[in-house]
Amino acid sequence: MSKESRVVIIGAGFAGLTAGKRLREQGIVPIVLEARERVGGRVYTTPYVDGKPLNLGASVIIGTEGNRLTELAASINARLEPLGDNKYLARPGQPALSDEECERIAEAVDDAFDAIKEQVASSASIDERANVADAVYANLRAAVAEEPDLDYEVLRCAADALSEDYAAEIANVSLRHVSVIKDNGGDDSIVVEGFRPLLRAAAGDDVIQSVLLEHVVTRIDYTGSSVRVVTANHGDFIAEAVLVTVPLGVLKARDIVFEPPLSADRQLSIDRVGFGLLDLVVLDYSNLSEPFWPDCNQFTTLQPDNVRHDPQYASDLLPRDAMCFVNYHYINGRLLLVAYVVCELAKRLEAMSDNEVASLFGRHLKCYFPDAKQTRPCRATLGRWWNNPFSRGSYTYIAVGGDPADFSVLATPCHAVAGSSQPEATDTITSSSAAGAAKSMLFWAGEHTVRERHSYADGAWASGERAADEITRYLHERKHHAVTQ
């Protein structure tokens, strides 16, 4: 039997849940479907073996100044820990560089990245094929020319950590559009007790408790005056409007069949926007009495070229120029390290067991801390976002050859057009068009629909509220249309 509602929301991540709250505030109670056995989407805070919360998804507020998440955290007394200065271990077997040396490296990389933003802002002729990596490395070489005591290989490796910002190799990130994201001021900060309390505060218990879990959507038919949402194991749902908030990776994989098919323009945008991979790897050292790593909230191991090919280390080092570790012992006393792993290395680790991952990190860290008696963690826990069929990656970026206009295309509502060669038409719901109001509509939200804050949780939040407002206007006009017929 089909279940009916005025609105169905597909996906119970930040966008879907906050849209649900906004709709309830307007007197509209949606049905919220979630494929997983939990709410949150890419916000995944789970109890760890010590009973304390652990983030395997979103964990950091990027740019705390002027960020709604910062205000939300303050309202519930959630503790934020700024990610301060980074300690660099430039080569295996050597101690961490001095504070002064680490500061110079960080400043050189930051200056190189800031310089490319200035170059892009002052030039109207950046080749659409240009990438961030080439520009950053060119600026780093220029910095070494001015300060010959700087080590270019160390700087190049340190710049590899920029891949964490995009969940992608910086060689795949568009230089032309590097400044599209709005940068908030303030330190990036970890939410120490986990991101889940922020999600709960933003969405409210009523919405969260109403979510129908383990409802896997396989097909959406929006050809008629209502939308039919087909699930794999819980029947069909009928609605006047459907809000689609599934991650871009799911849309790229075409795991949901749309009838009629999405328009060529929308499909092009889905294919063209980059969707990267970043996995958090939690390394548990609770079997140790004290840490063997530096007493700071984060450190990074670097691999200059001559190290990577050194037979003494080649078989034990993880294949990334930079590997960042967040030190939870410094943050809250827990003997945990959390490694940030991106791209192909993350995919490689996802093909392994947690036990194998623990061994790999143990060998890697032994190269940098040879005097430590035990570098293998007693357990490792991996986020595994690539192999998750309900995410298929982590977050979006503008790839080389991409276009920021794609975010607007992905955010625009749509409806079917009978007899048209264009199977989907867009309707921004700005007027009480009788033709538009009589049709069922698909609406779209998620971080991949936000130009200036794509890839961020606050961007997903804003998109959910924007889509809820569009739905409210649409339903009002649809009701008005029905009354006047």
Coordinates of C-alpha atoms in Angstrom, one line a residue:
M1 CA 0.0 0.0 0.0
S2 CA 1.3 3.5 -0.9
K3 CA 1.7 6.0 1.9
E4 CA 0.7 9.6 1.1
S5 CA 2.1 12.9 2.4
R6 CA 2.2 16.5 1.0
V7 CA 6.1 16.3 1.1
V8 CA 8.6 13.5 1.2
I9 CA 12.2 14.2 2.0
I10 CA 14.8 11.7 0.8
G11 CA 17.9 11.7 3.1
A12 CA 18.2 12.5 6.8
G13 CA 21.5 14.3 6.8
F14 CA 22.0 17.9 7.7
A15 CA 20.1 19.2 4.7
G16 CA 17.1 16.8 5.0
L17 CA 16.7 17.2 8.7
T18 CA 16.9 20.9 8.8
A19 CA 14.5 21.1 5.8
G20 CA 12.1 19.0 7.8
K21 CA 12.3 21.3 10.8
R22 CA 11.7 24.4 8.6
L23 CA 8.7 22.8 7.0
R24 CA 7.2 21.9 10.4
E25 CA 7.6 25.5 11.4
Q26 CA 5.3 26.3 8.4
G27 CA 2.7 23.7 9.5
I28 CA 3.9 21.1 6.9
V29 CA 4.8 17.7 8.4
P30 CA 6.9 15.8 5.9
I31 CA 7.8 12.1 5.7
V32 CA 11.6 11.8 5.9
L33 CA 13.2 8.6 4.4
E34 CA 16.7 7.5 5.3
A35 CA 18.5 4.5 3.7
R36 CA 20.8 3.9 6.6
E37 CA 20.0 2.5 10.0
R38 CA 20.8 5.9 11.6
V39 CA 20.2 9.6 10.9
G40 CA 23.0 12.1 10.1
G41 CA 24.3 11.1 6.7
R42 CA 27.9 12.2 6.6
V43 CA 27.6 13.5 10.2
Y44 CA 28.5 10.3 12.0
T45 CA 29.2 10.4 15.7
T46 CA 29.2 7.0 17.3
P47 CA 30.0 5.8 20.8
Y48 CA 33.5 4.3 20.9
V49 CA 34.7 1.4 23.0
D50 CA 35.5 3.8 25.8
G51 CA 31.9 5.0 25.8
K52 CA 32.8 8.4 24.6
P53 CA 31.6 9.9 21.3
L54 CA 33.8 9.5 18.2
N55 CA 33.4 11.3 14.9
L56 CA 33.9 9.3 11.7
G57 CA 32.4 11.9 9.5
A58 CA 32.1 15.7 9.9
S59 CA 34.2 16.7 12.8
V60 CA 35.6 20.2 12.2
I61 CA 33.8 23.6 11.9
I62 CA 35.7 25.2 9.0
G63 CA 36.1 28.9 9.8
T64 CA 34.4 29.7 13.1
E65 CA 33.9 33.4 12.7
G66 CA 30.4 34.2 11.4
N67 CA 29.6 30.5 11.1
R68 CA 26.1 29.4 12.2
L69 CA 27.6 26.2 13.6
T70 CA 29.8 28.2 16.0
E71 CA 26.7 30.0 17.3
L72 CA 24.9 26.7 17.6
A73 CA 27.8 25.1 19.4
A74 CA 27.8 28.0 21.9
S75 CA 24.0 27.7 22.5
I76 CA 24.4 24.1 23.7
N77 CA 27.8 24.6 25.4
A78 CA 29.6 22.3 23.0
R79 CA 33.3 22.5 23.4
L80 CA 35.4 23.6 20.3
E81 CA 39.1 22.9 20.2
P82 CA 40.9 25.2 17.6
L83 CA 43.3 23.3 15.4
G84 CA 46.4 25.3 16.2
D85 CA 50.0 25.2 14.9
N86 CA 51.1 22.0 13.1
K87 CA 54.2 20.1 14.0
Y88 CA 56.0 18.7 11.0
L89 CA 58.2 15.6 10.9
A90 CA 60.1 16.3 7.7
R91 CA 61.8 12.9 7.4
P92 CA 61.6 9.5 9.0
G93 CA 63.9 9.0 12.1
Q94 CA 64.2 12.7 12.7
P95 CA 62.6 14.7 15.5
A96 CA 59.8 17.2 14.8
L97 CA 61.1 20.4 13.4
S98 CA 61.3 23.4 15.7
D99 CA 58.4 25.7 16.3
E100 CA 60.1 28.4 14.2
E101 CA 60.8 26.0 11.3
C102 CA 57.2 24.6 11.4
E103 CA 55.8 28.2 11.4
R104 CA 57.9 29.1 8.3
I105 CA 56.7 26.0 6.4
A106 CA 53.1 26.7 7.3
E107 CA 53.4 30.4 6.3
A108 CA 55.1 29.5 3.0
V109 CA 52.4 27.1 2.0
D110 CA 49.6 29.5 3.2
D111 CA 51.3 32.4 1.3
A112 CA 51.6 30.3 -1.9
F113 CA 47.9 29.4 -1.7
D114 CA 46.8 33.0 -0.9
A115 CA 48.9 34.2 -3.8
I116 CA 47.1 32.0 -6.3
K117 CA 43.8 33.4 -5.1
E118 CA 45.1 36.9 -5.7
Q119 CA 46.4 35.9 -9.1
V120 CA 43.0 34.5 -10.1
A121 CA 41.1 37.6 -8.8
S122 CA 43.3 39.9 -10.8
S123 CA 43.2 37.9 -14.1
A124 CA 40.3 37.3 -16.4
S125 CA 42.2 34.8 -18.5
I126 CA 42.9 31.8 -16.3
D127 CA 42.9 28.7 -18.5
E128 CA 40.0 26.4 -17.5
R129 CA 42.4 23.5 -17.7
A130 CA 44.7 25.1 -15.0
N131 CA 44.9 23.3 -11.7
V132 CA 45.8 24.4 -8.1
A133 CA 48.8 22.1 -7.7
D134 CA 50.9 23.6 -10.6
A135 CA 50.2 27.2 -9.3
V136 CA 51.0 26.4 -5.7
Y137 CA 54.2 24.6 -6.6
A138 CA 55.3 27.5 -8.8
N139 CA 54.8 29.9 -5.9
L140 CA 56.7 27.7 -3.6
R141 CA 59.6 27.6 -6.0
A142 CA 59.6 31.3 -6.1
A143 CA 59.6 31.4 -2.3
V144 CA 62.7 29.2 -2.2
A145 CA 64.4 31.4 -4.7
E146 CA 63.9 34.3 -2.3
E147 CA 64.8 32.3 0.8
P148 CA 67.3 29.6 -0.2
D149 CA 67.4 28.0 3.2
L150 CA 63.8 26.8 2.7
D151 CA 63.7 23.2 1.5
Y152 CA 61.4 23.0 -1.6
E153 CA 60.8 19.3 -1.2
V154 CA 59.6 19.8 2.4
L155 CA 57.3 22.6 1.2
R156 CA 56.0 20.6 -1.7
C157 CA 55.1 17.8 0.7
A158 CA 53.5 20.1 3.2
A159 CA 51.3 21.5 0.4
D160 CA 49.9 18.0 -0.2
A161 CA 47.8 18.5 3.0
L162 CA 45.7 21.0 0.9
S163 CA 44.1 17.9 -0.6
E164 CA 42.2 17.5 2.7
D165 CA 40.4 20.7 2.0
Y166 CA 38.9 19.3 -1.2
A167 CA 39.0 15.5 -0.5
A168 CA 40.8 15.5 -3.8
E169 CA 44.2 15.7 -5.3
I170 CA 45.0 19.4 -5.8
A171 CA 46.1 18.6 -9.3
N172 CA 42.4 17.9 -10.0
V173 CA 41.1 21.1 -8.5
S174 CA 40.2 24.0 -10.7
L175 CA 42.6 27.0 -10.4
R176 CA 40.1 29.2 -12.3
H177 CA 37.5 28.8 -9.6
V178 CA 39.7 28.4 -6.5
S179 CA 38.1 31.5 -4.8
V180 CA 34.4 30.5 -5.2
I181 CA 34.1 29.2 -1.7
K182 CA 33.5 31.9 0.9
D183 CA 36.2 31.7 3.5
N184 CA 35.1 32.5 7.1
G185 CA 37.6 33.9 9.5
G186 CA 38.7 32.2 12.7
D187 CA 40.4 29.0 13.4
D188 CA 39.1 25.7 12.1
S189 CA 37.9 23.9 15.3
I190 CA 37.1 20.3 16.3
V191 CA 33.7 19.7 18.0
V192 CA 35.2 17.6 20.8
E193 CA 31.9 15.9 22.0
G194 CA 31.0 15.1 18.4
F195 CA 29.0 16.6 15.6
R196 CA 25.8 14.8 16.4
P197 CA 24.7 17.2 19.2
L198 CA 24.9 20.1 16.7
L199 CA 22.7 18.2 14.2
R200 CA 20.2 17.5 17.0
A201 CA 20.2 21.1 18.0
A202 CA 19.7 22.3 14.4
A203 CA 17.0 19.8 13.5
G204 CA 15.1 19.1 16.7
D205 CA 14.0 15.9 18.3
D206 CA 10.6 15.8 16.6
V207 CA 12.1 15.6 13.1
I208 CA 14.8 13.1 14.1
Q209 CA 12.4 10.8 15.8
S210 CA 10.0 10.9 12.8
V211 CA 12.6 9.6 10.3
L212 CA 11.8 6.3 8.7
L213 CA 15.1 4.4 8.7
E214 CA 16.4 1.7 6.3
H215 CA 14.1 3.0 3.6
V216 CA 16.3 2.7 0.4
V217 CA 14.8 4.7 -2.4
T218 CA 15.3 3.1 -5.8
R219 CA 13.0 5.1 -8.2
I220 CA 11.3 8.5 -8.3
D221 CA 8.5 9.0 -10.8
Y222 CA 7.4 12.6 -11.2
T223 CA 5.5 12.4 -14.5
G224 CA 2.0 13.1 -13.1
S225 CA 0.3 15.5 -10.6
S226 CA 2.0 13.7 -7.7
V227 CA 5.4 12.1 -7.2
R228 CA 5.8 8.4 -6.6
V229 CA 8.9 7.5 -4.5
V230 CA 9.6 3.7 -4.7
T231 CA 11.7 2.0 -2.0
A232 CA 13.4 -1.3 -2.1
N233 CA 11.6 -2.9 0.8
H234 CA 8.9 -0.6 2.2
G235 CA 6.6 0.1 -0.6
D236 CA 5.8 3.4 -2.3
F237 CA 5.3 6.9 -1.0
I238 CA 3.1 9.5 -2.8
A239 CA 3.6 13.3 -2.4
E240 CA 2.9 16.6 -4.1
A241 CA 6.6 17.6 -3.6
V242 CA 9.7 15.6 -3.0
L243 CA 13.0 17.0 -1.7
V244 CA 16.1 15.0 -2.8
T245 CA 19.1 15.5 -0.5
V246 CA 21.1 12.4 -1.2
P247 CA 24.9 13.0 -1.6
L248 CA 26.3 13.8 -5.0
G249 CA 28.1 10.5 -5.1
V250 CA 24.7 8.7 -5.1
L251 CA 23.5 10.8 -8.0
K252 CA 26.7 10.2 -9.9
A253 CA 26.3 6.5 -9.5
R254 CA 22.7 6.7 -10.8
D255 CA 21.5 4.5 -7.9
I256 CA 18.1 6.2 -8.1
V257 CA 16.2 6.0 -11.3
F258 CA 14.3 9.1 -12.3
E259 CA 11.2 9.0 -14.5
P260 CA 11.4 10.9 -16.7
P261 CA 15.3 11.1 -16.8
L262 CA 16.9 14.2 -15.4
S263 CA 17.6 16.8 -18.0
A264 CA 20.9 16.9 -20.0
D265 CA 21.9 20.1 -18.2
R266 CA 21.4 18.7 -14.7
Q267 CA 23.1 15.4 -15.6
L268 CA 26.0 17.3 -17.0
S269 CA 26.3 19.2 -13.7
I270 CA 26.1 16.0 -11.7
D271 CA 28.9 14.5 -13.8
R272 CA 31.1 17.6 -13.8
V273 CA 31.1 18.7 -10.2
G274 CA 33.9 16.9 -8.3
F275 CA 33.1 14.5 -5.4
G276 CA 36.1 13.6 -3.4
L277 CA 37.0 11.1 -0.7
L278 CA 38.4 11.8 2.8
D279 CA 38.3 9.0 5.4
L280 CA 39.1 9.5 9.1
V281 CA 41.2 6.7 10.5
V282 CA 40.9 6.4 14.3
L283 CA 44.1 4.8 15.8
D284 CA 43.5 3.6 19.3
Y285 CA 46.5 3.5 21.7
S286 CA 44.6 3.0 24.9
N287 CA 47.0 0.1 25.6
L288 CA 49.8 2.5 26.1
S289 CA 50.6 4.4 29.3
E290 CA 51.6 7.6 27.5
P291 CA 51.8 8.9 23.9
F292 CA 55.0 8.5 21.8
W293 CA 54.1 11.4 19.5
P294 CA 54.5 15.2 19.9
D295 CA 52.6 17.1 22.6
C296 CA 50.5 19.3 20.2
N297 CA 47.0 19.0 18.8
Q298 CA 48.1 17.9 15.3
F299 CA 51.3 16.8 13.6
T300 CA 52.1 15.9 10.0
T301 CA 54.6 13.3 8.6
L302 CA 56.2 14.4 5.3
Q303 CA 57.8 12.2 2.6
P304 CA 60.3 14.1 0.4
D305 CA 61.2 12.2 -2.9
N306 CA 64.5 10.9 -1.6
V307 CA 62.8 9.3 1.4
R308 CA 60.1 7.6 -0.6
H309 CA 62.6 5.8 -2.7
D310 CA 64.9 4.9 0.2
P311 CA 64.8 1.1 0.5
Q312 CA 65.1 1.4 4.3
Y313 CA 61.6 3.0 4.4
A314 CA 59.9 2.4 1.0
S315 CA 57.9 -0.7 2.0
D316 CA 56.6 0.8 5.3
L317 CA 55.6 4.3 4.4
L318 CA 52.1 5.1 3.4
P319 CA 52.1 6.6 -0.1
R320 CA 51.2 10.2 0.7
D321 CA 53.5 13.2 0.7
A322 CA 51.8 14.5 3.8
M323 CA 49.8 12.6 6.4
C324 CA 48.1 14.6 9.1
F325 CA 47.3 13.2 12.5
V326 CA 45.0 14.9 15.1
N327 CA 46.1 14.2 18.7
Y328 CA 43.1 13.5 20.9
H329 CA 45.4 13.0 23.9
Y330 CA 46.2 16.7 23.7
I331 CA 42.6 17.7 23.1
N332 CA 40.8 15.6 25.8
G333 CA 43.2 13.1 27.3
R334 CA 42.2 10.1 25.1
L335 CA 45.1 8.0 23.7
L336 CA 43.8 8.3 20.2
L337 CA 45.2 9.6 16.9
V338 CA 42.9 10.4 14.0
A339 CA 44.6 10.3 10.6
Y340 CA 43.1 12.2 7.6
V341 CA 43.4 10.0 4.5
V342 CA 42.3 11.1 1.1
C343 CA 41.8 9.9 -2.5
E344 CA 43.4 6.7 -3.8
L345 CA 45.1 5.8 -0.4
A346 CA 41.7 6.0 1.3
K347 CA 40.2 3.7 -1.4
R348 CA 43.1 1.3 -0.9
L349 CA 42.6 1.2 2.9
E350 CA 38.8 0.6 2.5
A351 CA 39.7 -2.6 0.7
M352 CA 41.5 -3.8 3.9
S353 CA 40.3 -5.0 7.3
D354 CA 40.6 -2.7 10.3
N355 CA 43.4 -5.0 11.6
E356 CA 45.4 -4.6 8.4
V357 CA 44.9 -0.8 8.5
A358 CA 46.2 -0.8 12.1
S359 CA 49.4 -2.7 11.0
L360 CA 50.0 -0.3 8.1
F361 CA 49.8 2.7 10.3
G362 CA 52.0 1.0 12.9
R363 CA 54.7 0.5 10.4
H364 CA 54.4 4.0 9.0
L365 CA 54.7 5.7 12.4
K366 CA 57.6 3.4 13.4
C367 CA 59.6 5.0 10.6
Y368 CA 59.1 8.5 12.2
F369 CA 59.3 7.3 15.8
P370 CA 61.9 4.6 15.8
D371 CA 62.6 4.8 19.5
A372 CA 58.9 4.1 20.4
K373 CA 58.4 0.5 21.7
Q374 CA 54.9 0.2 20.3
T375 CA 53.6 2.2 17.3
R376 CA 50.9 -0.3 16.2
P377 CA 47.5 0.8 17.5
C378 CA 45.5 -1.9 19.4
R379 CA 42.7 -1.1 16.9
A380 CA 41.9 1.0 13.9
T381 CA 38.5 2.3 12.8
L382 CA 38.0 3.6 9.3
G383 CA 35.2 5.9 8.1
R384 CA 34.8 4.0 4.8
W385 CA 32.8 6.6 2.9
W386 CA 33.8 5.4 -0.6
N387 CA 32.4 1.9 -0.2
N388 CA 29.2 3.1 1.6
P389 CA 26.4 2.9 -1.1
F390 CA 24.6 5.8 0.5
S391 CA 27.4 8.3 0.2
R392 CA 30.0 7.0 -2.3
G393 CA 32.5 9.7 -1.2
S394 CA 32.8 12.6 1.1
Y395 CA 32.1 16.1 -0.3
T396 CA 32.2 18.2 -3.4
Y397 CA 34.9 20.4 -5.1
I398 CA 35.1 22.3 -8.4
A399 CA 37.2 20.0 -10.6
V400 CA 39.4 21.2 -13.5
G401 CA 37.1 22.1 -16.3
G402 CA 34.2 22.6 -13.9
D403 CA 31.8 25.6 -13.7
P404 CA 30.4 27.2 -10.5
A405 CA 27.1 27.6 -12.3
D406 CA 26.6 23.8 -11.8
F407 CA 25.7 24.4 -8.1
S408 CA 22.8 26.6 -9.2
V409 CA 21.7 24.0 -11.7
L410 CA 21.7 21.3 -9.0
A411 CA 19.7 23.5 -6.6
T412 CA 16.9 24.4 -9.1
P413 CA 13.5 22.6 -8.7
C414 CA 12.2 20.7 -11.6
H415 CA 9.1 19.1 -13.1
A416 CA 8.3 16.9 -16.1
V417 CA 7.1 18.4 -19.3
A418 CA 4.6 16.2 -21.2
G419 CA 5.5 15.7 -24.9
S420 CA 8.7 17.7 -24.7
S421 CA 12.0 16.7 -26.2
Q422 CA 13.5 18.0 -22.9
P423 CA 12.3 15.5 -20.3
E424 CA 12.8 17.8 -17.4
A425 CA 12.0 21.5 -17.1
T426 CA 13.0 23.9 -14.3
D427 CA 10.7 26.1 -12.4
T428 CA 12.1 28.5 -9.8
I429 CA 8.7 28.9 -8.1
T430 CA 8.8 32.7 -8.4
S431 CA 5.3 33.3 -9.7
S432 CA 1.9 31.6 -9.4
S433 CA 2.1 29.9 -12.8
A434 CA -1.0 27.8 -13.2
A435 CA 0.9 25.3 -15.4
G436 CA 3.8 25.0 -12.9
A437 CA 1.5 24.9 -9.8
A438 CA -0.5 22.0 -11.2
K439 CA 2.6 19.8 -11.6
S440 CA 4.4 17.7 -9.0
M441 CA 7.8 19.0 -8.3
L442 CA 11.2 17.7 -7.3
F443 CA 13.3 20.0 -5.0
W444 CA 17.0 19.6 -4.3
A445 CA 19.3 20.3 -1.3
G446 CA 22.7 19.2 0.1
E447 CA 26.1 20.7 0.2
H448 CA 26.5 20.1 -3.5
T449 CA 23.7 22.6 -4.2
V450 CA 25.5 25.6 -2.5
R451 CA 28.0 27.6 -4.5
E452 CA 29.8 29.6 -1.7
R453 CA 29.8 26.9 1.0
H454 CA 29.8 23.6 -0.8
S455 CA 31.5 20.8 1.0
Y456 CA 30.6 22.2 4.5
A457 CA 27.9 21.3 7.0
D458 CA 26.8 24.9 7.3
G459 CA 26.3 24.9 3.6
A460 CA 24.1 21.8 3.8
W461 CA 22.1 23.4 6.6
A462 CA 21.5 26.6 4.5
S463 CA 20.4 24.5 1.5
G464 CA 17.9 22.6 3.5
E465 CA 16.2 25.7 4.7
R466 CA 16.3 27.2 1.2
A467 CA 14.6 24.2 -0.3
A468 CA 12.0 24.1 2.5
D469 CA 11.1 27.7 1.7
E470 CA 10.8 26.8 -2.0
I471 CA 8.5 23.9 -1.1
T472 CA 6.3 26.1 1.1
R473 CA 5.8 28.7 -1.7
Y474 CA 5.1 25.9 -4.2
L475 CA 2.5 24.3 -2.0
H476 CA 0.8 27.6 -1.4
E477 CA 0.6 28.3 -5.1
R478 CA -0.6 24.8 -5.8
K479 CA -3.4 25.2 -3.3
H480 CA -4.3 28.6 -4.8
H481 CA -4.3 27.0 -8.3
A482 CA -6.6 24.2 -7.1
V483 CA -9.0 26.7 -5.5
T484 CA -9.3 28.9 -8.6
Q485 CA -10.0 26.1 -11.0

